[in-house]
GROMACS .gro file of N, CA and C in nm:
model
  513
    1MET      N    1   2.659  10.091 -19.981
    1MET     CA    2   2.605  10.026 -19.862
    1MET      C    3   2.621   9.875 -19.876
    2ASP      N    4   2.663   9.812 -19.769
    2ASP     CA    5   2.667   9.666 -19.763
    2ASP      C    6   2.533   9.622 -19.704
    3ILE      N    7   2.444   9.577 -19.791
    3ILE     CA    8   2.307   9.546 -19.749
    3ILE      C    9   2.306   9.443 -19.636
    4ARG      N   10   2.384   9.340 -19.649
    4ARG     CA   11   2.385   9.233 -19.549
    4ARG      C   12   2.426   9.287 -19.411
    5SER      N   13   2.531   9.369 -19.408
    5SER     CA   14   2.575   9.427 -19.280
    5SER      C   15   2.468   9.515 -19.219
    6GLU      N   16   2.402   9.593 -19.303
    6GLU     CA   17   2.296   9.681 -19.254
    6GLU      C   18   2.176   9.602 -19.203
    7ILE      N   19   2.145   9.492 -19.270
    7ILE     CA   20   2.035   9.406 -19.225
    7ILE      C   21   2.066   9.350 -19.087
    8LEU      N   22   2.191   9.308 -19.067
    8LEU     CA   23   2.230   9.248 -18.939
    8LEU      C   24   2.254   9.351 -18.829
    9ALA      N   25   2.283   9.475 -18.867
    9ALA     CA   26   2.314   9.579 -18.770
    9ALA      C   27   2.196   9.614 -18.681
   10GLU      N   28   2.077   9.614 -18.739
   10GLU     CA   29   1.959   9.657 -18.663
   10GLU      C   30   1.835   9.597 -18.727
   11HIS      N   31   1.745   9.549 -18.641
   11HIS     CA   32   1.619   9.495 -18.691
   11HIS      C   33   1.507   9.586 -18.642
   12SER      N   34   1.468   9.676 -18.729
   12SER     CA   35   1.359   9.768 -18.696
   12SER      C   36   1.290   9.810 -18.825
   13ARG      N   37   1.171   9.861 -18.809
   13ARG     CA   38   1.100   9.912 -18.926
   13ARG      C   39   1.178  10.027 -18.989
   14ALA      N   40   1.231  10.116 -18.904
   14ALA     CA   41   1.306  10.231 -18.955
   14ALA      C   42   1.427  10.186 -19.037
   15GLN      N   43   1.500  10.087 -18.988
   15GLN     CA   44   1.617  10.037 -19.061
   15GLN      C   45   1.575   9.972 -19.193
   16SER      N   46   1.468   9.894 -19.188
   16SER     CA   47   1.418   9.829 -19.310
   16SER      C   48   1.377   9.933 -19.413
   17LEU      N   49   1.311  10.039 -19.369
   17LEU     CA   50   1.270  10.146 -19.460
   17LEU      C   51   1.391  10.221 -19.516
   18ARG      N   52   1.495  10.241 -19.432
   18ARG     CA   53   1.618  10.306 -19.479
   18ARG      C   54   1.683  10.224 -19.591
   19ILE      N   55   1.693  10.095 -19.570
   19ILE     CA   56   1.753  10.008 -19.672
   19ILE      C   57   1.667  10.007 -19.798
   20ALA      N   58   1.536  10.000 -19.780
   20ALA     CA   59   1.444  10.001 -19.895
   20ALA      C   60   1.458  10.132 -19.973
   21ALA      N   61   1.472  10.243 -19.902
   21ALA     CA   62   1.489  10.373 -19.970
   21ALA      C   63   1.621  10.376 -20.046
   22TRP      N   64   1.726  10.321 -19.988
   22TRP     CA   65   1.855  10.316 -20.056
   22TRP      C   66   1.846  10.231 -20.183
   23ILE      N   67   1.774  10.122 -20.177
   23ILE     CA   68   1.757  10.036 -20.295
   23ILE      C   69   1.677  10.108 -20.401
   24GLY      N   70   1.569  10.176 -20.357
   24GLY     CA   71   1.486  10.253 -20.450
   24GLY      C   72   1.442  10.171 -20.569
   25ASN      N   73   1.461  10.226 -20.687
   25ASN     CA   74   1.420  10.158 -20.811
   25ASN      C   75   1.542  10.099 -20.884
   26ARG      N   76   1.651  10.077 -20.809
   26ARG     CA   77   1.775  10.025 -20.867
   26ARG      C   78   1.773   9.874 -20.875
   27LYS      N   79   1.768   9.822 -20.996
   27LYS     CA   80   1.762   9.678 -21.018
   27LYS      C   81   1.883   9.607 -20.958
   28ASP      N   82   2.002   9.663 -20.976
   28ASP     CA   83   2.123   9.598 -20.925
   28ASP      C   84   2.120   9.583 -20.774
   29ARG      N   85   2.070   9.684 -20.705
   29ARG     CA   86   2.061   9.676 -20.559
   29ARG      C   87   1.952   9.578 -20.516
   30PHE      N   88   1.841   9.581 -20.587
   30PHE     CA   89   1.732   9.489 -20.554
   30PHE      C   90   1.777   9.344 -20.578
   31ASP      N   91   1.851   9.321 -20.684
   31ASP     CA   92   1.903   9.187 -20.712
   31ASP      C   93   1.992   9.138 -20.597
   32GLN      N   94   2.072   9.227 -20.539
   32GLN     CA   95   2.155   9.190 -20.423
   32GLN      C   96   2.068   9.146 -20.306
   33LEU      N   97   1.961   9.221 -20.284
   33LEU     CA   98   1.869   9.189 -20.174
   33LEU      C   99   1.802   9.054 -20.197
   34ILE      N  100   1.758   9.030 -20.319
   34ILE     CA  101   1.694   8.902 -20.352
   34ILE      C  102   1.792   8.787 -20.331
   35LYS      N  103   1.917   8.807 -20.369
   35LYS     CA  104   2.018   8.702 -20.349
   35LYS      C  105   2.030   8.668 -20.200
   36LEU      N  106   2.031   8.768 -20.115
   36LEU     CA  107   2.036   8.744 -19.970
   36LEU      C  108   1.912   8.668 -19.925
   37PHE      N  109   1.798   8.709 -19.977
   37PHE     CA  110   1.671   8.645 -19.940
   37PHE      C  111   1.670   8.497 -19.978
   38LEU      N  112   1.724   8.466 -20.093
   38LEU     CA  113   1.717   8.329 -20.143
   38LEU      C  114   1.829   8.238 -20.092
   39GLN      N  115   1.941   8.297 -20.049
   39GLN     CA  116   2.058   8.212 -20.022
   39GLN      C  117   2.124   8.230 -19.886
   40ASP      N  118   2.084   8.324 -19.807
   40ASP     CA  119   2.159   8.352 -19.685
   40ASP      C  120   2.103   8.277 -19.564
   41GLU      N  121   2.160   8.306 -19.448
   41GLU     CA  122   2.119   8.243 -19.322
   41GLU      C  123   1.980   8.292 -19.279
   42TYR      N  124   1.921   8.219 -19.187
   42TYR     CA  125   1.784   8.243 -19.141
   42TYR      C  126   1.756   8.389 -19.108
   43ARG      N  127   1.837   8.451 -19.023
   43ARG     CA  128   1.810   8.588 -18.978
   43ARG      C  129   1.812   8.687 -19.095
   44VAL      N  130   1.906   8.671 -19.185
   44VAL     CA  131   1.917   8.761 -19.301
   44VAL      C  132   1.797   8.740 -19.394
   45VAL      N  133   1.760   8.615 -19.416
   45VAL     CA  134   1.644   8.583 -19.500
   45VAL      C  135   1.518   8.646 -19.443
   46GLN      N  136   1.499   8.629 -19.314
   46GLN     CA  137   1.380   8.681 -19.247
   46GLN      C  138   1.372   8.834 -19.259
   47ARG      N  139   1.481   8.900 -19.230
   47ARG     CA  140   1.481   9.047 -19.234
   47ARG      C  141   1.475   9.101 -19.377
   48SER      N  142   1.539   9.033 -19.470
   48SER     CA  143   1.536   9.080 -19.609
   48SER      C  144   1.395   9.069 -19.667
   49ALA      N  145   1.318   8.972 -19.620
   49ALA     CA  146   1.180   8.957 -19.669
   49ALA      C  147   1.098   9.083 -19.641
   50TRP      N  148   1.118   9.141 -19.525
   50TRP     CA  149   1.045   9.262 -19.488
   50TRP      C  150   1.086   9.378 -19.580
   51ILE      N  151   1.214   9.390 -19.605
   51ILE     CA  152   1.263   9.497 -19.692
   51ILE      C  153   1.210   9.479 -19.834
   52ILE      N  154   1.210   9.355 -19.881
   52ILE     CA  155   1.156   9.326 -20.015
   52ILE      C  156   1.012   9.373 -20.025
   53SER      N  157   0.933   9.350 -19.921
   53SER     CA  158   0.792   9.392 -19.927
   53SER      C  159   0.780   9.544 -19.937
   54PHE      N  160   0.869   9.617 -19.870
   54PHE     CA  161   0.867   9.764 -19.880
   54PHE      C  162   0.907   9.810 -20.020
   55VAL      N  163   1.013   9.752 -20.074
   55VAL     CA  164   1.058   9.791 -20.209
   55VAL      C  165   0.951   9.756 -20.312
   56ALA      N  166   0.895   9.637 -20.301
   56ALA     CA  167   0.794   9.592 -20.398
   56ALA      C  168   0.669   9.680 -20.395
   57ALA      N  169   0.636   9.733 -20.279
   57ALA     CA  170   0.519   9.822 -20.270
   57ALA      C  171   0.541   9.949 -20.351
   58SER      N  172   0.663   9.999 -20.353
   58SER     CA  173   0.694  10.121 -20.427
   58SER      C  174   0.734  10.095 -20.572
   59HIS      N  175   0.798   9.981 -20.596
   59HIS     CA  176   0.852   9.950 -20.729
   59HIS      C  177   0.820   9.805 -20.766
   60PRO      N  178   0.693   9.775 -20.789
   60PRO     CA  179   0.654   9.635 -20.814
   60PRO      C  180   0.720   9.572 -20.937
   61ALA      N  181   0.759   9.652 -21.034
   61ALA     CA  182   0.822   9.597 -21.155
   61ALA      C  183   0.955   9.529 -21.124
   62LEU      N  184   1.020   9.570 -21.016
   62LEU     CA  185   1.146   9.505 -20.979
   62LEU      C  186   1.126   9.358 -20.942
   63MET      N  187   1.005   9.323 -20.901
   63MET     CA  188   0.976   9.186 -20.859
   63MET      C  189   0.966   9.089 -20.977
   64THR      N  190   0.924   9.138 -21.091
   64THR     CA  191   0.891   9.051 -21.204
   64THR      C  192   0.995   8.943 -21.234
   65PRO      N  193   1.123   8.978 -21.248
   65PRO     CA  194   1.219   8.872 -21.281
   65PRO      C  195   1.241   8.771 -21.168
   66HIS      N  196   1.194   8.803 -21.049
   66HIS     CA  197   1.220   8.718 -20.932
   66HIS      C  198   1.098   8.642 -20.883
   67LEU      N  199   0.985   8.658 -20.950
   67LEU     CA  200   0.861   8.596 -20.900
   67LEU      C  201   0.869   8.444 -20.893
   68SER      N  202   0.926   8.382 -20.993
   68SER     CA  203   0.936   8.235 -20.991
   68SER      C  204   1.016   8.188 -20.871
   69ALA      N  205   1.127   8.254 -20.845
   69ALA     CA  206   1.210   8.216 -20.730
   69ALA      C  207   1.138   8.242 -20.598
   70MET      N  208   1.062   8.352 -20.592
   70MET     CA  209   0.988   8.384 -20.469
   70MET      C  210   0.880   8.280 -20.444
   71VAL      N  211   0.809   8.242 -20.549
   71VAL     CA  212   0.703   8.141 -20.534
   71VAL      C  213   0.765   8.007 -20.494
   72ALA      N  214   0.876   7.971 -20.556
   72ALA     CA  215   0.944   7.847 -20.518
   72ALA      C  216   0.988   7.852 -20.372
   73ARG      N  217   1.028   7.968 -20.328
   73ARG     CA  218   1.074   7.984 -20.188
   73ARG      C  219   0.962   7.957 -20.089
   74ILE      N  220   0.841   8.005 -20.116
   74ILE     CA  221   0.733   7.984 -20.019
   74ILE      C  222   0.679   7.842 -20.022
   75GLU      N  223   0.722   7.764 -20.120
   75GLU     CA  224   0.681   7.623 -20.124
   75GLU      C  225   0.771   7.535 -20.038
   76VAL      N  226   0.881   7.591 -19.987
   76VAL     CA  227   0.977   7.515 -19.905
   76VAL      C  228   0.914   7.484 -19.769
   77PRO      N  229   0.918   7.357 -19.726
   77PRO     CA  230   0.863   7.323 -19.594
   77PRO      C  231   0.941   7.392 -19.481
   78ASP      N  232   0.872   7.418 -19.371
   78ASP     CA  233   0.931   7.476 -19.250
   78ASP      C  234   0.997   7.612 -19.273
   79LEU      N  235   0.944   7.688 -19.365
   79LEU     CA  236   0.994   7.822 -19.392
   79LEU      C  237   0.952   7.915 -19.279
   80PRO      N  238   1.038   8.008 -19.238
   80PRO     CA  239   0.998   8.101 -19.132
   80PRO      C  240   0.871   8.178 -19.170
   81THR      N  241   0.786   8.199 -19.073
   81THR     CA  242   0.659   8.268 -19.095
   81THR      C  243   0.681   8.407 -19.156
   82ALA      N  244   0.784   8.477 -19.111
   82ALA     CA  245   0.810   8.612 -19.162
   82ALA      C  246   0.834   8.610 -19.312
   83VAL      N  247   0.900   8.508 -19.360
   83VAL     CA  248   0.927   8.498 -19.503
   83VAL      C  249   0.797   8.474 -19.580
   84LYS      N  250   0.718   8.377 -19.533
   84LYS     CA  251   0.589   8.350 -19.599
   84LYS      C  252   0.502   8.475 -19.598
   85ARG      N  253   0.493   8.537 -19.482
   85ARG     CA  254   0.405   8.653 -19.466
   85ARG      C  255   0.443   8.765 -19.564
   86ASN      N  256   0.571   8.795 -19.574
   86ASN     CA  257   0.613   8.905 -19.660
   86ASN      C  258   0.604   8.873 -19.809
   87VAL      N  259   0.631   8.749 -19.847
   87VAL     CA  260   0.615   8.712 -19.988
   87VAL      C  261   0.467   8.718 -20.025
   88LEU      N  262   0.381   8.664 -19.938
   88LEU     CA  263   0.237   8.667 -19.967
   88LEU      C  264   0.184   8.810 -19.968
   89ARG      N  265   0.236   8.895 -19.881
   89ARG     CA  266   0.194   9.036 -19.880
   89ARG      C  267   0.219   9.098 -20.017
   90ILE      N  268   0.333   9.065 -20.077
   90ILE     CA  269   0.367   9.117 -20.210
   90ILE      C  270   0.273   9.058 -20.315
   91LEU      N  271   0.254   8.927 -20.311
   91LEU     CA  272   0.174   8.859 -20.414
   91LEU      C  273   0.029   8.905 -20.416
   92GLN      N  274  -0.023   8.952 -20.303
   92GLN     CA  275  -0.162   8.994 -20.302
   92GLN      C  276  -0.183   9.126 -20.375
   93HIS      N  277  -0.075   9.199 -20.402
   93HIS     CA  278  -0.088   9.331 -20.464
   93HIS      C  279  -0.036   9.338 -20.607
   94ILE      N  280   0.014   9.228 -20.660
   94ILE     CA  281   0.070   9.232 -20.795
   94ILE      C  282  -0.005   9.136 -20.886
   95SER      N  283   0.016   9.154 -21.014
   95SER     CA  284  -0.040   9.062 -21.113
   95SER      C  285   0.055   8.943 -21.124
   96ILE      N  286   0.005   8.827 -21.086
   96ILE     CA  287   0.086   8.705 -21.088
   96ILE      C  288   0.083   8.648 -21.229
   97PRO      N  289   0.200   8.617 -21.286
   97PRO     CA  290   0.203   8.560 -21.422
   97PRO      C  291   0.127   8.427 -21.427
   98PRO      N  292   0.060   8.400 -21.538
   98PRO     CA  293  -0.021   8.278 -21.550
   98PRO      C  294   0.054   8.148 -21.520
   99ASP      N  295   0.181   8.141 -21.555
   99ASP     CA  296   0.255   8.016 -21.530
   99ASP      C  297   0.278   7.990 -21.381
  100LEU      N  298   0.253   8.090 -21.297
  100LEU     CA  299   0.268   8.072 -21.152
  100LEU      C  300   0.135   8.056 -21.080
  101HIS      N  301   0.024   8.069 -21.153
  101HIS     CA  302  -0.108   8.059 -21.090
  101HIS      C  303  -0.125   7.927 -21.015
  102GLY      N  304  -0.093   7.816 -21.080
  102GLY     CA  305  -0.111   7.685 -21.017
  102GLY      C  306  -0.030   7.669 -20.889
  103PRO      N  307   0.102   7.693 -20.894
  103PRO     CA  308   0.181   7.680 -20.772
  103PRO      C  309   0.135   7.775 -20.661
  104VAL      N  310   0.099   7.898 -20.697
  104VAL     CA  311   0.053   7.994 -20.595
  104VAL      C  312  -0.079   7.947 -20.534
  105MET      N  313  -0.172   7.902 -20.618
  105MET     CA  314  -0.299   7.851 -20.566
  105MET      C  315  -0.277   7.735 -20.471
  106ASN      N  316  -0.198   7.638 -20.513
  106ASN     CA  317  -0.173   7.521 -20.429
  106ASN      C  318  -0.113   7.560 -20.295
  107THR      N  319  -0.017   7.650 -20.298
  107THR     CA  320   0.048   7.693 -20.175
  107THR      C  321  -0.050   7.767 -20.085
  108CYS      N  322  -0.128   7.857 -20.141
  108CYS     CA  323  -0.225   7.933 -20.060
  108CYS      C  324  -0.332   7.841 -20.001
  109PHE      N  325  -0.381   7.746 -20.079
  109PHE     CA  326  -0.478   7.650 -20.025
  109PHE      C  327  -0.415   7.570 -19.912
  110SER      N  328  -0.290   7.529 -19.927
  110SER     CA  329  -0.221   7.454 -19.821
  110SER      C  330  -0.209   7.537 -19.694
  111PHE      N  331  -0.177   7.665 -19.709
  111PHE     CA  332  -0.166   7.752 -19.591
  111PHE      C  333  -0.300   7.765 -19.521
  112LEU      N  334  -0.408   7.778 -19.598
  112LEU     CA  335  -0.541   7.790 -19.538
  112LEU      C  336  -0.582   7.662 -19.466
  113GLU      N  337  -0.541   7.549 -19.518
  113GLU     CA  338  -0.579   7.420 -19.460
  113GLU      C  339  -0.496   7.383 -19.337
  114ASP      N  340  -0.381   7.444 -19.321
  114ASP     CA  341  -0.290   7.408 -19.212
  114ASP      C  342  -0.335   7.474 -19.081
  115PRO      N  343  -0.378   7.394 -18.983
  115PRO     CA  344  -0.425   7.452 -18.857
  115PRO      C  345  -0.314   7.522 -18.778
  116GLN      N  346  -0.189   7.492 -18.808
  116GLN     CA  347  -0.077   7.553 -18.737
  116GLN      C  348  -0.028   7.684 -18.801
  117GLU      N  349  -0.082   7.716 -18.918
  117GLU     CA  350  -0.033   7.834 -18.991
  117GLU      C  351  -0.078   7.961 -18.921
  118MET      N  352   0.004   8.063 -18.930
  118MET     CA  353  -0.024   8.192 -18.864
  118MET      C  354  -0.137   8.267 -18.935
  119ILE      N  355  -0.205   8.350 -18.859
  119ILE     CA  356  -0.323   8.422 -18.907
  119ILE      C  357  -0.290   8.512 -19.026
  120ALA      N  358  -0.181   8.587 -19.019
  120ALA     CA  359  -0.147   8.679 -19.130
  120ALA      C  360  -0.122   8.602 -19.260
  121VAL      N  361  -0.058   8.487 -19.251
  121VAL     CA  362  -0.032   8.405 -19.369
  121VAL      C  363  -0.164   8.358 -19.429
  122LYS      N  364  -0.257   8.319 -19.343
  122LYS     CA  365  -0.389   8.275 -19.391
  122LYS      C  366  -0.465   8.392 -19.453
  123ALA      N  367  -0.458   8.508 -19.390
  123ALA     CA  368  -0.529   8.625 -19.442
  123ALA      C  369  -0.477   8.665 -19.580
  124PHE      N  370  -0.346   8.671 -19.596
  124PHE     CA  371  -0.289   8.705 -19.726
  124PHE      C  372  -0.323   8.598 -19.830
  125SER      N  373  -0.323   8.471 -19.788
  125SER     CA  374  -0.358   8.362 -19.880
  125SER      C  375  -0.501   8.376 -19.929
  126MET      N  376  -0.593   8.415 -19.839
  126MET     CA  377  -0.733   8.436 -19.879
  126MET      C  378  -0.742   8.541 -19.989
  127THR      N  379  -0.672   8.652 -19.970
  127THR     CA  380  -0.678   8.761 -20.068
  127THR      C  381  -0.620   8.718 -20.202
  128ILE      N  382  -0.509   8.648 -20.200
  128ILE     CA  383  -0.448   8.601 -20.325
  128ILE      C  384  -0.543   8.508 -20.398
  129LEU      N  385  -0.605   8.415 -20.324
  129LEU     CA  386  -0.699   8.323 -20.387
  129LEU      C  387  -0.821   8.396 -20.442
  130ALA      N  388  -0.869   8.497 -20.370
  130ALA     CA  389  -0.982   8.576 -20.420
  130ALA      C  390  -0.944   8.647 -20.550
  131ASN      N  391  -0.822   8.699 -20.556
  131ASN     CA  392  -0.774   8.763 -20.679
  131ASN      C  393  -0.768   8.662 -20.794
  132LEU      N  394  -0.719   8.542 -20.766
  132LEU     CA  395  -0.709   8.439 -20.870
  132LEU      C  396  -0.846   8.385 -20.910
  133ALA      N  397  -0.942   8.392 -20.819
  133ALA     CA  398  -1.078   8.343 -20.849
  133ALA      C  399  -1.145   8.426 -20.959
  134LYS      N  400  -1.096   8.546 -20.984
  134LYS     CA  401  -1.149   8.626 -21.094
  134LYS      C  402  -1.121   8.557 -21.228
  135GLU      N  403  -1.006   8.490 -21.236
  135GLU     CA  404  -0.970   8.417 -21.359
  135GLU      C  405  -1.011   8.270 -21.352
  136TYR      N  406  -1.026   8.218 -21.232
  136TYR     CA  407  -1.060   8.077 -21.212
  136TYR      C  408  -1.181   8.066 -21.119
  137PRO      N  409  -1.300   8.100 -21.168
  137PRO     CA  410  -1.419   8.101 -21.081
  137PRO      C  411  -1.449   7.965 -21.018
  138GLU      N  412  -1.397   7.858 -21.076
  138GLU     CA  413  -1.423   7.724 -21.021
  138GLU      C  414  -1.360   7.703 -20.883
  139ILE      N  415  -1.269   7.791 -20.840
  139ILE     CA  416  -1.209   7.774 -20.707
  139ILE      C  417  -1.288   7.844 -20.597
  140LYS      N  418  -1.390   7.919 -20.636
  140LYS     CA  419  -1.467   7.996 -20.536
  140LYS      C  420  -1.530   7.908 -20.429
  141ASN      N  421  -1.587   7.794 -20.468
  141ASN     CA  422  -1.650   7.707 -20.369
  141ASN      C  423  -1.550   7.654 -20.267
  142GLU      N  424  -1.433   7.615 -20.315
  142GLU     CA  425  -1.330   7.566 -20.222
  142GLU      C  426  -1.285   7.676 -20.127
  143ILE      N  427  -1.272   7.798 -20.179
  143ILE     CA  428  -1.235   7.911 -20.094
  143ILE      C  429  -1.342   7.931 -19.986
  144ARG      N  430  -1.469   7.930 -20.028
  144ARG     CA  431  -1.579   7.948 -19.931
  144ARG      C  432  -1.576   7.841 -19.822
  145LEU      N  433  -1.557   7.715 -19.863
  145LEU     CA  434  -1.553   7.605 -19.766
  145LEU      C  435  -1.439   7.622 -19.666
  146LEU      N  436  -1.323   7.658 -19.715
  146LEU     CA  437  -1.209   7.676 -19.626
  146LEU      C  438  -1.229   7.794 -19.532
  147ILE      N  439  -1.287   7.902 -19.584
  147ILE     CA  440  -1.312   8.018 -19.498
  147ILE      C  441  -1.415   7.985 -19.392
  148THR      N  442  -1.521   7.914 -19.429
  148THR     CA  443  -1.622   7.873 -19.332
  148THR      C  444  -1.559   7.789 -19.222
  149ASP      N  445  -1.474   7.697 -19.260
  149ASP     CA  446  -1.404   7.613 -19.163
  149ASP      C  447  -1.313   7.697 -19.073
  150LEU      N  448  -1.242   7.791 -19.133
  150LEU     CA  449  -1.156   7.880 -19.054
  150LEU      C  450  -1.235   7.959 -18.952
  151LEU      N  451  -1.349   8.010 -18.994
  151LEU     CA  452  -1.432   8.090 -18.903
  151LEU      C  453  -1.482   8.007 -18.785
  152GLU      N  454  -1.501   7.879 -18.807
  152GLU     CA  455  -1.544   7.791 -18.698
  152GLU      C  456  -1.430   7.758 -18.603
  153HIS      N  457  -1.310   7.739 -18.657
  153HIS     CA  458  -1.199   7.690 -18.576
  153HIS      C  459  -1.096   7.796 -18.538
  154THR      N  460  -1.090   7.905 -18.610
  154THR     CA  461  -0.994   8.012 -18.583
  154THR      C  462  -1.065   8.147 -18.593
  155PRO      N  463  -1.156   8.172 -18.500
  155PRO     CA  464  -1.238   8.293 -18.515
  155PRO      C  465  -1.170   8.422 -18.466
  156SER      N  466  -1.044   8.441 -18.502
  156SER     CA  467  -0.974   8.563 -18.461
  156SER      C  468  -1.030   8.684 -18.537
  157ALA      N  469  -1.002   8.801 -18.484
  157ALA     CA  470  -1.048   8.924 -18.549
  157ALA      C  471  -0.990   8.938 -18.690
  158GLY      N  472  -0.862   8.902 -18.706
  158GLY     CA  473  -0.797   8.912 -18.837
  158GLY      C  474  -0.860   8.820 -18.940
  159ILE      N  475  -0.892   8.698 -18.898
  159ILE     CA  476  -0.955   8.602 -18.989
  159ILE      C  477  -1.097   8.648 -19.022
  160ARG      N  478  -1.172   8.692 -18.922
  160ARG     CA  479  -1.310   8.738 -18.946
  160ARG      C  480  -1.313   8.855 -19.043
  161SER      N  481  -1.226   8.952 -19.021
  161SER     CA  482  -1.223   9.071 -19.106
  161SER      C  483  -1.189   9.036 -19.251
  162ARG      N  484  -1.081   8.960 -19.269
  162ARG     CA  485  -1.040   8.924 -19.405
  162ARG      C  486  -1.142   8.832 -19.471
  163ALA      N  487  -1.198   8.740 -19.394
  163ALA     CA  488  -1.298   8.646 -19.449
  163ALA      C  489  -1.418   8.722 -19.503
  164LYS      N  490  -1.462   8.822 -19.429
  164LYS     CA  491  -1.578   8.902 -19.473
  164LYS      C  492  -1.548   8.969 -19.607
  165LYS      N  493  -1.431   9.029 -19.619
  165LYS     CA  494  -1.392   9.097 -19.743
  165LYS      C  495  -1.381   8.999 -19.860
  166VAL      N  496  -1.320   8.884 -19.834
  166VAL     CA  497  -1.299   8.786 -19.941
  166VAL      C  498  -1.431   8.724 -19.984
  167LEU      N  499  -1.516   8.690 -19.887
  167LEU     CA  500  -1.645   8.632 -19.923
  167LEU      C  501  -1.729   8.729 -20.005
  168THR      N  502  -1.721   8.857 -19.974
  168THR     CA  503  -1.791   8.959 -20.053
  168THR      C  504  -1.731   8.966 -20.193
  169ALA      N  505  -1.600   8.959 -20.203
  169ALA     CA  506  -1.532   8.972 -20.332
  169ALA      C  507  -1.558   8.854 -20.426
  170ILE      N  508  -1.583   8.735 -20.370
  170ILE     CA  509  -1.599   8.617 -20.457
  170ILE      C  510  -1.745   8.578 -20.479
  171LYS      N  511  -1.838   8.664 -20.444
  171LYS     CA  512  -1.981   8.633 -20.466
  171LYS      C  513  -2.010   8.610 -20.611
   0.00000   0.00000   0.00000
């Protein structure tokens, strides 16, 4: 399968799942997908991010060698929301290596502070920060302050729901 051609042929959940199933637990195929995610044009990057999240959900170990590059990718200014959303979706479910804790925390705090950031990106950032607060309890107060501010200024159902879960988790 030519992953790039398949990504461009159709943009649907079904197609993304088909490609993810083809990749399976094959490191060589996953590496091809990551290369597209990190180096290709906007549309391919955006669509590959969704496929990566599906593969990572089934085979999280495939992500390990690529975590540094993924974290560096979400630090890039003006990154498409779909890319941020899918990388953060992955990071909330895996054990982040200690050397990436600082960059991930900084990025997630920045996303929470940005009034223009999308709700899903903020929700995933809250969960990642709550997970990291288990190892760094000193960040709990900052998380609480940001969530309180979000609830005042962005009281969407998604923010309220995730905020409630995160506030309970960081008590």
